[in-house]
Coordinates of C-alpha atoms and ligand atoms in Angstrom, one line a residue:
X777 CA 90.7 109.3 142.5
X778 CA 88.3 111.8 143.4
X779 CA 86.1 111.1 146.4
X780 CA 82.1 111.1 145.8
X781 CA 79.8 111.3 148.4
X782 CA 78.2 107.8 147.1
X783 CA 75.2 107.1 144.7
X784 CA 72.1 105.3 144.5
X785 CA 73.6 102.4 142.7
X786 CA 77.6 103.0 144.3
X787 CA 77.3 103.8 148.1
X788 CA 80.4 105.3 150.2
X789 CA 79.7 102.2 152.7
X790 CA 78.7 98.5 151.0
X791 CA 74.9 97.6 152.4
X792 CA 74.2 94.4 153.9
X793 CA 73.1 92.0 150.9
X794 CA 69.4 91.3 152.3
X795 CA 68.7 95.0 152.3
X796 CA 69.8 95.3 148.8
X797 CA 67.2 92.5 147.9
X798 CA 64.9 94.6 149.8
X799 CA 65.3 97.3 147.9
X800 CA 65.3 95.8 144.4
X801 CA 61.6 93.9 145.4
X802 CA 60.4 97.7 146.6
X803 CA 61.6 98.8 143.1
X804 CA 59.5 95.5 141.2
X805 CA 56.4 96.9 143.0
X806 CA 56.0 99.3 140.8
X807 CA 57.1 96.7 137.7
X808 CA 54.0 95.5 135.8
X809 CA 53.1 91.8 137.0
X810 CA 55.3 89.2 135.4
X811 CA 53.3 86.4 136.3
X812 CA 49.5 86.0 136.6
X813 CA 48.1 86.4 133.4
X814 CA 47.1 89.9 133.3
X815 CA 50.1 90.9 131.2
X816 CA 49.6 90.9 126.8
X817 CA 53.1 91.7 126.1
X818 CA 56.8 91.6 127.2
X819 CA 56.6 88.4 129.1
X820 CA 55.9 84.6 128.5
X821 CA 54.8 82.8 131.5
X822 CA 53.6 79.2 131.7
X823 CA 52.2 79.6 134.9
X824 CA 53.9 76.2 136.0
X825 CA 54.7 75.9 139.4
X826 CA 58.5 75.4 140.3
X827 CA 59.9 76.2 136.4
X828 CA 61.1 79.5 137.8
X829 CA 63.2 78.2 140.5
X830 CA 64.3 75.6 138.3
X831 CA 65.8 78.3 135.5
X832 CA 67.0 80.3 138.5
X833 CA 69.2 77.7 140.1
X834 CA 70.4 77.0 136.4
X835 CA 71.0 80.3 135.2
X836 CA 72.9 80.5 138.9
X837 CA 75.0 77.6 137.7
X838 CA 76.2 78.9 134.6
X839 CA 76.1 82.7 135.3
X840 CA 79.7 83.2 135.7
X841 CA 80.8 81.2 132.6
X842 CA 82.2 82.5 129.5
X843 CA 80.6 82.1 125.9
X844 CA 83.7 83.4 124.4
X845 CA 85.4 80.7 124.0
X846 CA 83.7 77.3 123.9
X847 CA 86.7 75.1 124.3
X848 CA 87.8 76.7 127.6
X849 CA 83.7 75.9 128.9
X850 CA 82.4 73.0 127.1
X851 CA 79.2 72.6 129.2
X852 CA 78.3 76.0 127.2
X853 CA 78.8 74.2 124.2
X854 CA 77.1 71.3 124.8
X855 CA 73.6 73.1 126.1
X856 CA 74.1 75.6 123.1
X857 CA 74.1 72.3 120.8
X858 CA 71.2 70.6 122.4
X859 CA 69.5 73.6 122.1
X860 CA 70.2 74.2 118.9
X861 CA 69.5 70.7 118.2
X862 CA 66.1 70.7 119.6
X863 CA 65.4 74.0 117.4
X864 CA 66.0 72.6 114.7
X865 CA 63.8 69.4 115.2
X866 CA 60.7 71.2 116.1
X867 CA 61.0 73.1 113.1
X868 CA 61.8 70.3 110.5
X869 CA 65.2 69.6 110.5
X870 CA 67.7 67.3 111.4
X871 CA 68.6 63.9 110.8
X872 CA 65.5 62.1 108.0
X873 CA 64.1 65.7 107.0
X874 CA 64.6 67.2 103.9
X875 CA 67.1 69.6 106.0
X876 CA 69.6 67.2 107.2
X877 CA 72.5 69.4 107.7
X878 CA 70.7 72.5 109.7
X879 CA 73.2 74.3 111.8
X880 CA 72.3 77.4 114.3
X881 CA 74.0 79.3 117.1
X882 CA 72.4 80.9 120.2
X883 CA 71.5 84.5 120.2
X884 CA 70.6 86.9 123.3
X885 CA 67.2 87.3 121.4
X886 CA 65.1 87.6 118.7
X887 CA 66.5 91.3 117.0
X888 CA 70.2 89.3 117.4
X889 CA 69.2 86.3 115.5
X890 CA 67.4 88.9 112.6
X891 CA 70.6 91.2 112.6
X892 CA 72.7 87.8 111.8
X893 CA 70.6 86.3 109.3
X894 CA 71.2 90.0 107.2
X895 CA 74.4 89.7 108.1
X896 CA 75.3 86.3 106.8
X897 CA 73.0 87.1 103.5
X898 CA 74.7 90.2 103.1
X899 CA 78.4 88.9 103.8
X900 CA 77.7 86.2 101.3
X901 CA 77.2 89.1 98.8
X902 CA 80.5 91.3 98.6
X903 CA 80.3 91.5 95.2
X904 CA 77.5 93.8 95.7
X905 CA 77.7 98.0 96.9
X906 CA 74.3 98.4 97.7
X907 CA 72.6 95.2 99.1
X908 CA 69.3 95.3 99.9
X909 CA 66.4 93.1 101.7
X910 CA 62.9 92.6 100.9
X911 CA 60.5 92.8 103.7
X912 CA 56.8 93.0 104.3
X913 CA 56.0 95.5 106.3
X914 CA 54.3 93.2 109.3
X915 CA 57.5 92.0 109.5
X916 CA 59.4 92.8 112.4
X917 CA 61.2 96.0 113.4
X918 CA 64.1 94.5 113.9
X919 CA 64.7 94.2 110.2
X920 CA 64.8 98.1 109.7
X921 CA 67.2 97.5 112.6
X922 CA 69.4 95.2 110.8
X923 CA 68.8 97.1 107.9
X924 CA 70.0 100.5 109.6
X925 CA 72.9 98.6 111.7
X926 CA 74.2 96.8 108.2
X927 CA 73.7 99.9 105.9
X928 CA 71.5 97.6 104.3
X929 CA 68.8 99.0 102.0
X930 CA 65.3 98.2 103.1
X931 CA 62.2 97.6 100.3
X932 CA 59.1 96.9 102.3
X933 CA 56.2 95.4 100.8
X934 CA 52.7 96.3 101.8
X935 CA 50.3 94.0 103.8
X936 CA 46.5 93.7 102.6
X937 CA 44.3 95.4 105.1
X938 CA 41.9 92.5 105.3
X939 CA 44.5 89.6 105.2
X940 CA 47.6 91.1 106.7
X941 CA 50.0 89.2 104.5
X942 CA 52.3 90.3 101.6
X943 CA 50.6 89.4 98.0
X944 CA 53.5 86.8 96.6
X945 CA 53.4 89.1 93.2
X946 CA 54.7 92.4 95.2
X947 CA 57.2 90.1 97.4
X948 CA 58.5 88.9 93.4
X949 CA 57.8 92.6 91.8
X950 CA 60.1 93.8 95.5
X951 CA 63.2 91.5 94.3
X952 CA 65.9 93.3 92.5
X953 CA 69.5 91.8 91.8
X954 CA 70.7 93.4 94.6
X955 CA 68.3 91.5 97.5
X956 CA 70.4 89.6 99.4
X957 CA 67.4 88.7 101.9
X958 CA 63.7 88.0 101.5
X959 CA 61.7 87.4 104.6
X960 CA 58.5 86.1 106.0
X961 CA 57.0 86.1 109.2
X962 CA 55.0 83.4 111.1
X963 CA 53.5 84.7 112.6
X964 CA 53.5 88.7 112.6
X965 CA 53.9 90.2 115.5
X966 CA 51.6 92.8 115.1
X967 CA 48.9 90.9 113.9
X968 CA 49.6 86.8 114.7
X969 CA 49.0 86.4 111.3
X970 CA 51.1 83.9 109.1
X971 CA 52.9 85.2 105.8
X972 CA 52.3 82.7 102.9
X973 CA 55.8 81.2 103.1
X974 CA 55.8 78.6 101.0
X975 CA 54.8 80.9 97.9
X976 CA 57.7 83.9 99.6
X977 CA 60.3 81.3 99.6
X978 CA 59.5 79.6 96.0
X979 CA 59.5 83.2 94.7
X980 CA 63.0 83.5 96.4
X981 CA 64.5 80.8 95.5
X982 CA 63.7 81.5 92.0
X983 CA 65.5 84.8 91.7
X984 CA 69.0 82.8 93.8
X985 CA 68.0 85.0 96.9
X986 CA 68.0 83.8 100.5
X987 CA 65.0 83.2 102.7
X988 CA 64.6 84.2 106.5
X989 CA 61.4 82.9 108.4
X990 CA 60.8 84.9 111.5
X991 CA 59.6 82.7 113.7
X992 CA 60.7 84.4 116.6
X993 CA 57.5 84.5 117.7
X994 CA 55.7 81.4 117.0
X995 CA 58.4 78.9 116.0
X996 CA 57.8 77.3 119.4
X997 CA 53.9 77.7 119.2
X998 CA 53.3 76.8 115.9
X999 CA 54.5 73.0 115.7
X1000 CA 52.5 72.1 119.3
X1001 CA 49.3 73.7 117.2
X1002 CA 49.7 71.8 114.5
X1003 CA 50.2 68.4 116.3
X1004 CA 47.1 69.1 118.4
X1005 CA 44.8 69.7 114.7
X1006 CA 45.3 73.2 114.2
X1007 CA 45.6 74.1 110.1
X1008 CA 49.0 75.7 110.3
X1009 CA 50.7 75.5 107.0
X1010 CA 54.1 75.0 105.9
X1011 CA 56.7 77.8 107.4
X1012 CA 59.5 75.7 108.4
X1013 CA 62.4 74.0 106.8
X1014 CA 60.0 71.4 104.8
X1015 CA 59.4 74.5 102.7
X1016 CA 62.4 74.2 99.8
X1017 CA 63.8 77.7 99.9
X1018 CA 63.8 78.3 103.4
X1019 CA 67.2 79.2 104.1
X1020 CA 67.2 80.1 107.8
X1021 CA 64.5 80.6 110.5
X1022 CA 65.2 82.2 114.0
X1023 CA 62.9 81.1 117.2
X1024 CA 63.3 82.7 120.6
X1025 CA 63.2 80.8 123.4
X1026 CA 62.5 83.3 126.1
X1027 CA 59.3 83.5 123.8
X1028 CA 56.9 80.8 123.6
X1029 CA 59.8 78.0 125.0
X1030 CA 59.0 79.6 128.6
X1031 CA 62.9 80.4 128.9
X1032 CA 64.2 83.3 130.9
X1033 CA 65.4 86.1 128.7
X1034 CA 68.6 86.3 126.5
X1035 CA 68.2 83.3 124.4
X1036 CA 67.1 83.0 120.7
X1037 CA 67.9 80.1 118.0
X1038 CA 69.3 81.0 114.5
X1039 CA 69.1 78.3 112.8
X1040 CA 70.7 77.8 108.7
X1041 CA 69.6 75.1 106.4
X1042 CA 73.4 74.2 106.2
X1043 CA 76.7 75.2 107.5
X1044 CA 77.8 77.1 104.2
X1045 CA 74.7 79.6 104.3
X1046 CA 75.9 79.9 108.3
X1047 CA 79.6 80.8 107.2
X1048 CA 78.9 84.5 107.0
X1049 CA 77.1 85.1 110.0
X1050 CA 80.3 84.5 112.2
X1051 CA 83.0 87.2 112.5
X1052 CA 87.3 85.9 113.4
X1053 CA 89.9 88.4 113.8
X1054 CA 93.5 87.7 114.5
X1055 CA 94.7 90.6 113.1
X1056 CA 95.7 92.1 116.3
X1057 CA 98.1 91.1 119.7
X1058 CA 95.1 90.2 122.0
X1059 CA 93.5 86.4 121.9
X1060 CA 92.6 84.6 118.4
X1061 CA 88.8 86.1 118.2
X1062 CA 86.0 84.0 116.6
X1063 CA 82.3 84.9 117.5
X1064 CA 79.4 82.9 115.7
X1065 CA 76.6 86.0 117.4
X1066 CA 77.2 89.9 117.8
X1067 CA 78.1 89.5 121.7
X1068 CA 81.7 88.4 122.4
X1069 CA 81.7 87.5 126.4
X1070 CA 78.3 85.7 126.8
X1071 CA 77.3 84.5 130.1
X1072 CA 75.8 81.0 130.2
X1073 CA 73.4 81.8 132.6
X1074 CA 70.5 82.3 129.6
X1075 CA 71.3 79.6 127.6
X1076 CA 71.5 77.1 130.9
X1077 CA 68.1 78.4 132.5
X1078 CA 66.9 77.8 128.7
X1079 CA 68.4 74.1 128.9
X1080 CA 66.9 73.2 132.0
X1081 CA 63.1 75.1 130.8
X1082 CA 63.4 72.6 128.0
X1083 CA 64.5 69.6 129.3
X1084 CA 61.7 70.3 132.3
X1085 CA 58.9 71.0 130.0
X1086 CA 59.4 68.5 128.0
X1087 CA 57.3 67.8 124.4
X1088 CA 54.1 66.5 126.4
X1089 CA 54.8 69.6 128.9
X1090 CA 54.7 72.3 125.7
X1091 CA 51.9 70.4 123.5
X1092 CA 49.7 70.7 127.0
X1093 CA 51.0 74.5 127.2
X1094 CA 49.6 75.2 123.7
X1095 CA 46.5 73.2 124.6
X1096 CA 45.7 75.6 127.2
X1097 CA 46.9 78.9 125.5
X1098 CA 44.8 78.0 122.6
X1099 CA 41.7 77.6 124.4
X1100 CA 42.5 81.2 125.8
X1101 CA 43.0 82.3 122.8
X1102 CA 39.7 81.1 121.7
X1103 CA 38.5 82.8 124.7
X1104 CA 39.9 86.1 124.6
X1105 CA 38.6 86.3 121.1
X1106 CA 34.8 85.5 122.4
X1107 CA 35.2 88.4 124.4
X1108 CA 36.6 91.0 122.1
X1109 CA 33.2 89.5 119.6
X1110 CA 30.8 89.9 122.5
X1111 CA 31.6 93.9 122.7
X1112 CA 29.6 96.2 120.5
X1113 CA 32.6 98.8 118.8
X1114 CA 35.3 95.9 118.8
X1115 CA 36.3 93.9 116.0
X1116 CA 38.7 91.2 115.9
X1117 CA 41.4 92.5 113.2
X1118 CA 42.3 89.4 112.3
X1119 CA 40.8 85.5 113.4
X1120 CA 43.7 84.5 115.2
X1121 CA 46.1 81.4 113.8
X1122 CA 48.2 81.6 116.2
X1123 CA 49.0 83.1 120.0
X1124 CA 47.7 86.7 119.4
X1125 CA 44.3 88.4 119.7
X1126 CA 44.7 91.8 117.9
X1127 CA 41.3 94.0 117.9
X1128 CA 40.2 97.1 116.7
X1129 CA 37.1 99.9 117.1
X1130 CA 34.9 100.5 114.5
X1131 CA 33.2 103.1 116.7
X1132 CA 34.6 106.5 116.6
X1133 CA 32.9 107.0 120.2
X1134 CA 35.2 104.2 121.2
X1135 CA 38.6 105.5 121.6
X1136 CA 41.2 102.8 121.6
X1137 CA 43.7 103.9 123.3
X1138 CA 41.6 105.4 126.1
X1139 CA 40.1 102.0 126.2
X1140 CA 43.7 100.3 127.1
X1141 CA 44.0 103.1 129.8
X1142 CA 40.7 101.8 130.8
X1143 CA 42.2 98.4 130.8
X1144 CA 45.1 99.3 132.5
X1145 CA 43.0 101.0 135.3
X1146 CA 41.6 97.8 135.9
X1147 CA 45.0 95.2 136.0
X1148 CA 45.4 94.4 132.3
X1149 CA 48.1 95.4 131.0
X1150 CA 47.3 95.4 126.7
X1151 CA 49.5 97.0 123.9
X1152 CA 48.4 99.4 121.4
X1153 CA 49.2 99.9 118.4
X1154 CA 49.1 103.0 116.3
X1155 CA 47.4 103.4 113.1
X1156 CA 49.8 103.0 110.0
X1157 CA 49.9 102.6 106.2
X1158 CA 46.0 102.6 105.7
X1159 CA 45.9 99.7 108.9
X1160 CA 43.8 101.0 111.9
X1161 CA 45.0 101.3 115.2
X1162 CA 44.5 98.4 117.3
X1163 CA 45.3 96.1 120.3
X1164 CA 47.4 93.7 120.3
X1165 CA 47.4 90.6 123.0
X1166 CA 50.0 88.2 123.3
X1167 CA 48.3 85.4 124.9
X1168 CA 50.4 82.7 127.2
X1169 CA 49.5 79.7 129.0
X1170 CA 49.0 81.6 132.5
X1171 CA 46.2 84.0 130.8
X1172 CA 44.2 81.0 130.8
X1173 CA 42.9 81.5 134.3
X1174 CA 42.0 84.5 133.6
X1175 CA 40.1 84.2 130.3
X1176 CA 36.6 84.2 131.9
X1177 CA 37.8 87.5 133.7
X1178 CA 38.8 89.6 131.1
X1179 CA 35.3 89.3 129.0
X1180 CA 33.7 91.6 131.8
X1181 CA 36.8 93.4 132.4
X1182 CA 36.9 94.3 128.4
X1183 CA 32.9 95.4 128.1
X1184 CA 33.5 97.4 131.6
X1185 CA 36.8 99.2 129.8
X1186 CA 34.7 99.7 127.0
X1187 CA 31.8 101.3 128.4
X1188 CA 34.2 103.7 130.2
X1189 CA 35.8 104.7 127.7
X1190 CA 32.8 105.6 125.5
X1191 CA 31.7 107.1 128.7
X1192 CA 35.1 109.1 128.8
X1193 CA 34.8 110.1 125.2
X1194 CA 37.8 110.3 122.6
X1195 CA 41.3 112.1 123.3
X1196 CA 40.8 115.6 122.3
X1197 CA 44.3 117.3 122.0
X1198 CA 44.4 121.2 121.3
X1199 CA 43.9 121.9 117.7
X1200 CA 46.9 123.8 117.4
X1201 CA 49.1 120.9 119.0
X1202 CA 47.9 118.2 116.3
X1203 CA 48.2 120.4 113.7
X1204 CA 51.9 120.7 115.1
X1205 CA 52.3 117.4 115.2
X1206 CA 51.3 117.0 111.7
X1207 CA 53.2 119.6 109.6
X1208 CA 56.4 119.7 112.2
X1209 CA 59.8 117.8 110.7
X1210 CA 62.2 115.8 113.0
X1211 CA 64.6 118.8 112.0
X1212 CA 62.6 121.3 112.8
X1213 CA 62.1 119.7 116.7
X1214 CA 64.0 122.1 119.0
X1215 CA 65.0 121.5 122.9
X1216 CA 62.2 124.2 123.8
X1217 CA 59.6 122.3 121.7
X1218 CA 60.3 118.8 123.0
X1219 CA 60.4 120.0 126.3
X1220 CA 56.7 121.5 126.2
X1221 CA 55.5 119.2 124.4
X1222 CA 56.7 116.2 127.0
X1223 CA 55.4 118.7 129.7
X1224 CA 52.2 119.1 128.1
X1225 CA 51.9 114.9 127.8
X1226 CA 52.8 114.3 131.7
X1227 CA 56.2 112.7 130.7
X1228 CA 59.6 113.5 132.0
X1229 CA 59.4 112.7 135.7
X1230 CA 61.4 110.1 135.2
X1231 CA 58.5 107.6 135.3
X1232 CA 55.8 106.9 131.8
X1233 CA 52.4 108.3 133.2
X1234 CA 49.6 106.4 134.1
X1235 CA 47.4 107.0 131.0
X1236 CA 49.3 107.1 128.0
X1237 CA 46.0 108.3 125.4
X1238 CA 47.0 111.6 124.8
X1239 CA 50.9 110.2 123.9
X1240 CA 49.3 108.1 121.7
X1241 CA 46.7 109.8 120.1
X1242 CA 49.3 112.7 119.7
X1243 CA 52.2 110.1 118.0
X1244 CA 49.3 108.9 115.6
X1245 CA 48.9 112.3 114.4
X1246 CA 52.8 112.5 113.5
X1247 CA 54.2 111.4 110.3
X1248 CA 56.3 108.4 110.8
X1249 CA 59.7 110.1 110.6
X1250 CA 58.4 112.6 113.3
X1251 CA 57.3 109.4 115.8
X1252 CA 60.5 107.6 115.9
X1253 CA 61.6 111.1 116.9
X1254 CA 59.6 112.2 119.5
X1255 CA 59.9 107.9 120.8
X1256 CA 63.5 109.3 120.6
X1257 CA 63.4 112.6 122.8
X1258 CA 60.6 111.1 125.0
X1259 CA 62.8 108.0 126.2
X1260 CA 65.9 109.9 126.5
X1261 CA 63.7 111.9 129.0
X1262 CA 63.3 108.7 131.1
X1263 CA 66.8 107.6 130.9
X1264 CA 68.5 110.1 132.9
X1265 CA 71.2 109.4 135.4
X1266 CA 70.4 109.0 139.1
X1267 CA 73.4 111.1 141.6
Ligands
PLP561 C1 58.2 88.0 115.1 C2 59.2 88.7 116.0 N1 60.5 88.9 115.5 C3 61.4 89.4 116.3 C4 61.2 89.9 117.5 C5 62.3 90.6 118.3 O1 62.6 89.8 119.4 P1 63.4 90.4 120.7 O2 62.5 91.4 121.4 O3 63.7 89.2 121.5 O4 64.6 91.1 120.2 C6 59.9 89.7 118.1 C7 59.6 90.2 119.4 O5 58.4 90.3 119.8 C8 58.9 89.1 117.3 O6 57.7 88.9 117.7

């Protein structure tokens, strides 16, 4: 063995286990806040005092056990059923529904639980070379993702610029003989808007094909809003034709993350998604998700969230992020420039500018500036850019905060004026091909942005404003080189 002189992450000499802890909270400091509200993306927090210890000591419990094989750790088994169980339920199945026989595993997450449901529609096909899946283009990424990952084809189906949703004629126009998969979404991401399922799923069904409702994000929102009076219409498994939904947990469910629900209408449309091998000397292999050694940690803390929480805890949850909601939205109405995108249905504010003086993305660098932490959103396929807030039940304190915060961004910005980038660098940026990127070029161009020092800079305008002006093949490039910038080994 050769001998190293010790890294960051491997020293020569062990260090004392408080220091390490130490060290890892000095790192967080710099972490945007988890908790507190000020956060509109990558994290769900209730803001209920004690739940966090709670999924700690749980995920502690379970954090050295095993998914792989659920005979050898049946406590696994019996939190992954519950949970599925509980899934299913919430979203219309189960014992007296229309859906008696609805089966699911647990996934690390939301892209998991989209990857298996193309994998199980695809698998079902073999008759066919060239599957394919129909998706609107609101739908998540994840499904290019699958799409990619599967060698799946991919035929997106534009959104309405004032509705955000699919028309049902395009999603029926979109299905050929070789779809294997039709989706819908409730709600978007992007948007928190919710596709017209029932009409997607009737049109599926009608042509044989499956029917995937991402519900990643508001499969545990959705059913608390309707029970307090909202008008949420049908999405779920009382929809005939609705073959299989997903809905994460470490979403909306308060759940630490790692854990997502795939859920089939019955066991045969699950039959697919699982993978056995015994074709070789090593253990007989069967794994119902794309991991093979699972920790339990995710899907304990996840137990223990839900069994907390409870239905009352979650229906007061919504009660509260709906009212914030409602709030945020006032606030994005009340400044002059700013226009909701779409009335929110569901747990997202999304807002755009009408006001070329009002530069978007300066205004979320504004934001940012300030403590809130918003995510833009570049302009695509004839949809303007905008900002997108995923709203949780700790925002709420906050509400009468941000309105201020927002019209003091705002006026900022405007005072700041729009991202200006060199002429000659967005006219680059518009006629250059992925192919035609060289090391050189990337390298400038990353200089030129502030990026590379192993850290994302403070204001991000000019990387936005200078990805908008790239055709799409070009951003998922550049999104490419620029991250592999960041992810650089530490000696
Ligand atoms: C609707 C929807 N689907 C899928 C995903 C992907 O989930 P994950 O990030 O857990 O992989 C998300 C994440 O935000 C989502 O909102």
């Amino acid at each position: 063995m050769t001998e190293t002189a010790g890294t960051g992450a491997l020293p020569v000499e062990g260090v004392p286990a408080a220091r390490v802890l130490d060290e890892i909270r000095a790192l967080r400091a710099g972490d945007r806040p988890t908790h507190g509200g000020r956060l509109f993306a990558y994290v769900y927090d209730p803001g209920v005092a004690g739940l966090d210890e709670l999924a700690q000591a749980a995920y502690a419990e379970s954090a050295h056990v095993n998914g792989l094989d659920p005979t050898a750790f049946p406590s696994l088994l019996a939190m992954e059923n519950a949970l599925v169980g509980a899934a299913a339920r919430l979203l219309g199945g189960g014992p007296g529904t229309s859906a008696p026989d609805v089966v699911g595993s647990v996934t690390s997450g939301g892209t998991e639980s989209l990857i298996l449901a193309v994998k199980a529609a695809r698998d079902a096909r073999p008759d066919l070379a060239e599957p394919r899946i129909v998706v609107p283009v609101s739908g998540h990424a994840a499904f290019a993702k699958a799409a990619h990952y599967l060698r799946v084809a991919l035929d997106p189906v534009p959104v309405d610029p004032v509705t955000l949703r699919p028309a049902v004629a395009d999603v029926a126009a979109a299905i050929r003989p070789e779809t294997v998969l039709v989706v819908a979404s409730a709600p978007s991401y992007a948007h928190g808007v919710i596709d017209p399922v029932a009409e997607i799923a009737a049109v599926a069904a009608a042509a044989g094909v499956r029917c995937h409702v991402d519900a990643c994000f508001g499969g545990w929102t959705l059913p608390w809003l309707r029970r307090l009076g909202a008008p949420v219409p049908p999405f779920d498994f009382a929809v005939p034709g609705v073959t299989s939904i997903s809905v994460d947990l470490h979403k909306y469910a308060y759940a630490p993350k790692g854990v997502s629900v795939l859920l089939h209408r019955d066991p045969g449309l699950r039959a697919t998604q699982f993978f056995a091998y015994a074709d070789w000397p090593g253990y007989t292999m069967v794994n119902p998700v794309i991991a093979s050694t699972r920790s339990g940690g995710p899907i304990a803390a996840a137990y223990a969230t839900l069994r907390h929480l409870g239905e009352d805890g979650y229906l007061r949850l919504a009660a509260v992020t709906r009212d914030a909601v409602a709030g945020l939205a006032d606030a994005v109405r009340a400044v002059d420039g700013l226009r909701l995108l779409a009335e929110p249905e569901s747990t997202v504010v999304c807002f755009t500018a009408d006001d070329p003086a009002l530069d978007l993305f300066v205004l979320v660098d504004e934001l940012t500036a300030r403590g809130w932490h918003t995510q833009p959103q570049l302009a695509y396929a004839g949809l303007p850019a905008s900002v997108h807030l995923t709203v949780t039940a700790a925002v709420a304190p906050r509400v009468a905060e941000f309105g201020p915060a927002l019209a003091e961004a705002a006026a900022a910005a405007r005072a700041a004026g729009p991202v200006v980038l060199p002429p000659e660098l967005l006219a680059l940026a518009g006629s250059l091909t992925p192919e035609a990127l060289t090391p050189d070029l990337i390298a400038g161009l990353a200089a030129g942005l502030g990026l590379g020092g192993g850290a994302a800079p403070d204001r991000m305008a000019a990387v936005n404003t200078l990805l908008q002006a790239a055709p799409v093949r070009l951003r998922e490039r550049l999104l490419v080189e620029f991250v592999g910038l960041l992810q650089r080994p530490t000696w």
